[in-house]
PDB file of C-alpha atoms in Angstrom:
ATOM      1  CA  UNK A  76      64.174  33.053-114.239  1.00  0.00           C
ATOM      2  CA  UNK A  77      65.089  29.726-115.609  1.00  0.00           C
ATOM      3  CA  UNK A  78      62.971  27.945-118.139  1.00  0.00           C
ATOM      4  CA  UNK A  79      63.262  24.803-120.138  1.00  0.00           C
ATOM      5  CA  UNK A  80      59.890  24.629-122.433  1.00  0.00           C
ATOM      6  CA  UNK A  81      59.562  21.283-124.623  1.00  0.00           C
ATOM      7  CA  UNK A  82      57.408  21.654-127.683  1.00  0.00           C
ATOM      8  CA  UNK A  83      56.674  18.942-130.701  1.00  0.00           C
ATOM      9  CA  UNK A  84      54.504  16.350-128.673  1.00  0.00           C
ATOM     10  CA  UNK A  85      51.679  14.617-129.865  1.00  0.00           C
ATOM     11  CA  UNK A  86      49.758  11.290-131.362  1.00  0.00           C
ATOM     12  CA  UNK A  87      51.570   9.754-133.831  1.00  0.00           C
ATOM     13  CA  UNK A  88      51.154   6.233-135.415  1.00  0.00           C
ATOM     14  CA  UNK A  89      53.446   3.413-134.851  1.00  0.00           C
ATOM     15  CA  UNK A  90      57.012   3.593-137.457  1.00  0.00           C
ATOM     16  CA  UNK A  91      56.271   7.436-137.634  1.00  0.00           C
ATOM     17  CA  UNK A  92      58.161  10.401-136.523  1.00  0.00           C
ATOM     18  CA  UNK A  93      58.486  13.273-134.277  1.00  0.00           C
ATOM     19  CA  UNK A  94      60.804  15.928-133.248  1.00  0.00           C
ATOM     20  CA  UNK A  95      60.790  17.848-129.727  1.00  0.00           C
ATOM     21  CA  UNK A  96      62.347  20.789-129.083  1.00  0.00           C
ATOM     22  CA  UNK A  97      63.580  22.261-125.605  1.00  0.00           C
ATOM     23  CA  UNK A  98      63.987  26.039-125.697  1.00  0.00           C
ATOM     24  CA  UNK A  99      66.586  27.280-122.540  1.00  0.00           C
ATOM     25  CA  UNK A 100      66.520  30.407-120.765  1.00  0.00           C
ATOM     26  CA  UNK A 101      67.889  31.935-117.765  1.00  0.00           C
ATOM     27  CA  UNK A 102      71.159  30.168-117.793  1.00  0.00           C
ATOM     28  CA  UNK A 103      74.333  29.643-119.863  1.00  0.00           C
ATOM     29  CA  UNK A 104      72.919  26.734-121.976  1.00  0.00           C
ATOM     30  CA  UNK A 105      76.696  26.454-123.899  1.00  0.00           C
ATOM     31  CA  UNK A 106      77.851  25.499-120.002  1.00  0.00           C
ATOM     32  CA  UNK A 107      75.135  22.456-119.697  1.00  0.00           C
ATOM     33  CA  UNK A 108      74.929  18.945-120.817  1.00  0.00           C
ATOM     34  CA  UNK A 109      71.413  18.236-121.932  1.00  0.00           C
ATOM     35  CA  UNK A 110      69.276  15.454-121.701  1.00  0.00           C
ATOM     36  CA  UNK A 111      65.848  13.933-122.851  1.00  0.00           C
ATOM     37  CA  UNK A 112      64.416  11.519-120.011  1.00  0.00           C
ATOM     38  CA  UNK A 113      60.729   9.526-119.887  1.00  0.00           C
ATOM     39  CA  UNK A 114      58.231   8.352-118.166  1.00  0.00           C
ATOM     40  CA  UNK A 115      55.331   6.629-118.882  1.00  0.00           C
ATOM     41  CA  UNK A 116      52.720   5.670-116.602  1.00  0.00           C
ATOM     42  CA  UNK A 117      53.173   3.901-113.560  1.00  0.00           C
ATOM     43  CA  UNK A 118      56.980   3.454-114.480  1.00  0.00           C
ATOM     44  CA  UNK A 119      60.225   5.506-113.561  1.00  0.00           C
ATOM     45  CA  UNK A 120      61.716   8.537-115.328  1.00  0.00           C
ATOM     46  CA  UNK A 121      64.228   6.961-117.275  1.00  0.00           C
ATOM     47  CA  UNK A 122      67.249   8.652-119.230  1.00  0.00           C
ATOM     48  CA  UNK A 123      66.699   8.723-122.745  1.00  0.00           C
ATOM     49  CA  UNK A 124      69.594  10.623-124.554  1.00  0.00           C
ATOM     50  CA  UNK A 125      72.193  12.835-123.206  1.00  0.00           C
ATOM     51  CA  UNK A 126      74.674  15.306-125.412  1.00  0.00           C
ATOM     52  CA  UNK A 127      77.794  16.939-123.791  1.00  0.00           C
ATOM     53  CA  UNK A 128      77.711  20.665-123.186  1.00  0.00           C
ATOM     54  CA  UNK A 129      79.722  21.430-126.680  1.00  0.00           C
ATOM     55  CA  UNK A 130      78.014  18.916-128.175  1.00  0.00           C
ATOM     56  CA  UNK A 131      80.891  16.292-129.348  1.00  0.00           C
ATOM     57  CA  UNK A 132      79.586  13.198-127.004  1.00  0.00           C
ATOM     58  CA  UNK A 133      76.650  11.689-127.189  1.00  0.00           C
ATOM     59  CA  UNK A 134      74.804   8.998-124.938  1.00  0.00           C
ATOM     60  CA  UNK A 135      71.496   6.964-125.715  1.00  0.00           C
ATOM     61  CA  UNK A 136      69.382   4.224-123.972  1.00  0.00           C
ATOM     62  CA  UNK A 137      69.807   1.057-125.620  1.00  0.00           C
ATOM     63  CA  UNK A 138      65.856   0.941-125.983  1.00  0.00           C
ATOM     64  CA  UNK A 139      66.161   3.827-128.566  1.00  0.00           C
ATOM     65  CA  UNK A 140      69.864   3.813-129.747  1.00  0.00           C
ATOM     66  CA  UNK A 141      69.443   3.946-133.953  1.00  0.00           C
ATOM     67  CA  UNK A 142      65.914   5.251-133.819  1.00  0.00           C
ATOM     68  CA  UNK A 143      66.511   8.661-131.674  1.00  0.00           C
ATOM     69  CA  UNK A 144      68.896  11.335-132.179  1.00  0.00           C
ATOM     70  CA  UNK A 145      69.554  13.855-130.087  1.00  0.00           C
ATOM     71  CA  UNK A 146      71.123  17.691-131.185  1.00  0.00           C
ATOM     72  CA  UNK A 147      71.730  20.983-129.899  1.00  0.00           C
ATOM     73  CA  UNK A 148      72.093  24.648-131.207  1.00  0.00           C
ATOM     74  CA  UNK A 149      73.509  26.917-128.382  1.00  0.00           C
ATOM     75  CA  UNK A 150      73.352  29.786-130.559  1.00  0.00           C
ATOM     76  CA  UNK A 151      69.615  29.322-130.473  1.00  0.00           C
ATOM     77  CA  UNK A 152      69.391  27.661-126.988  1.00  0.00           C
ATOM     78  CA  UNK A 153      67.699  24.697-127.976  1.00  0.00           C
ATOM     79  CA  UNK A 154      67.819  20.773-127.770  1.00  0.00           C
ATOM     80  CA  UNK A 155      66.100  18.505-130.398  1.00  0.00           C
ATOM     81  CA  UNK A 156      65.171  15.122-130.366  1.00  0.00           C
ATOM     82  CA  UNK A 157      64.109  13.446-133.161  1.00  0.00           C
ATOM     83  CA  UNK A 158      62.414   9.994-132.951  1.00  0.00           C
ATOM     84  CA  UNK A 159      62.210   7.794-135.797  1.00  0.00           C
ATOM     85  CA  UNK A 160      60.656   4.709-135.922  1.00  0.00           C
ATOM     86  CA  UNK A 161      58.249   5.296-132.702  1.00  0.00           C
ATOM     87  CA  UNK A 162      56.726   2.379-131.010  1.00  0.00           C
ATOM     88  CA  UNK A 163      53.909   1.896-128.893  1.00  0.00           C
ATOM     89  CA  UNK A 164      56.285   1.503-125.894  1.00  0.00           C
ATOM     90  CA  UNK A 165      57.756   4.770-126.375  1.00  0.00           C
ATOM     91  CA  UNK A 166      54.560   6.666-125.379  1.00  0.00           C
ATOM     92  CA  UNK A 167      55.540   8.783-121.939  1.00  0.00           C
ATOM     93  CA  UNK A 168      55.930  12.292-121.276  1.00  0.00           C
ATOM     94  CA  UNK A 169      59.578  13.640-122.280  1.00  0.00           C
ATOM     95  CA  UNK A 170      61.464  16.037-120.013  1.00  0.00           C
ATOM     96  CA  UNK A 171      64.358  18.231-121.517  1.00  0.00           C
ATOM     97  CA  UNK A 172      67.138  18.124-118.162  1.00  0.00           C
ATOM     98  CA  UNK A 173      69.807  20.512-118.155  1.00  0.00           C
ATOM     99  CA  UNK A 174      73.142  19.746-115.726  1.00  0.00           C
ATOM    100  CA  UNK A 175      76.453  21.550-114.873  1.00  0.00           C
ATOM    101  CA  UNK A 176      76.401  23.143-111.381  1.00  0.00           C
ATOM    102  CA  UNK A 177      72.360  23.207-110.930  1.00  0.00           C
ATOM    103  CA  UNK A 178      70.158  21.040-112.445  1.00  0.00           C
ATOM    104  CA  UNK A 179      66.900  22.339-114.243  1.00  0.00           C
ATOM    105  CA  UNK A 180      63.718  20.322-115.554  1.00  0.00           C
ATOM    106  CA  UNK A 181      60.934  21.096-118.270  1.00  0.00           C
ATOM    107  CA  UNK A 182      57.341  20.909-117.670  1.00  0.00           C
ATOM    108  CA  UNK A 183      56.674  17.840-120.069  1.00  0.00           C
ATOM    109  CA  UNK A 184      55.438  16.979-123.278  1.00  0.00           C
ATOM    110  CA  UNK A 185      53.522  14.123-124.283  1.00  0.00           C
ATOM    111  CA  UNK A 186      54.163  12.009-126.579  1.00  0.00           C
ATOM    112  CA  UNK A 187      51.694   9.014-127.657  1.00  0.00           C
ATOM    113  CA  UNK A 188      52.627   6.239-130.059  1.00  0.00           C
ATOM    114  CA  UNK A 189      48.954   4.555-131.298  1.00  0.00           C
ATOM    115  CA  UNK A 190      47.139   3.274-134.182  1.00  0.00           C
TER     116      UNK A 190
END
């Protein structure tokens, strides 16, 4: 059975931090590129950071590039992302997207960026 399950949501004030973590199973995770998309309310899922499946290439959306970071440990199946810097506009519920042959989707975590 596959599973992607995001953890490391929450409220956090505006210039803080947070990381989220996306734990894999079911599937050879070293064979996927992974990705952190968004959305926030009443707007589209949007791509937020992508890292190859060996992890040697990186992509971000210009939105975050310099604040987020994204990382992977395939020994331990996970993706990160940590976000620096967090502004209001980056509240949204993060997804954790794996891709090779099949693509798989997490459940969701919120993240909210208020004073």
């Amino acid at each position: 059975q596959v599973q992607l399950v995001e953890s490391g949501g929450g409220l956090v004030q505006p210039g803080g931090s947070l990381r989220l973590s996306c734990v894999a199973s079911g599937f050879t995770f070293s064979l996927y590129a992974m990705s952190w998309y968004r959305q926030a309310p009443g707007k589209e899922r949007e791509l937020v950071a992508t890292m190859s499946s060996g992890g040697g290439s990186t992509n971000y959306a210009d939105s975050v590039k310099g604040r987020f970071t994204i990382s992977r440990d395939n020994a331990k199946n996970t993706v990160y992302l940590q976000m620096n810097s967090l502004k209001p506009e980056d509240t949204a519920v993060y997804y954790c997207h794996g891709r090779w042959v099949r693509a798989y989707w997490g459940q969701g975590t919120q993240v909210t960026v208020s004073s």
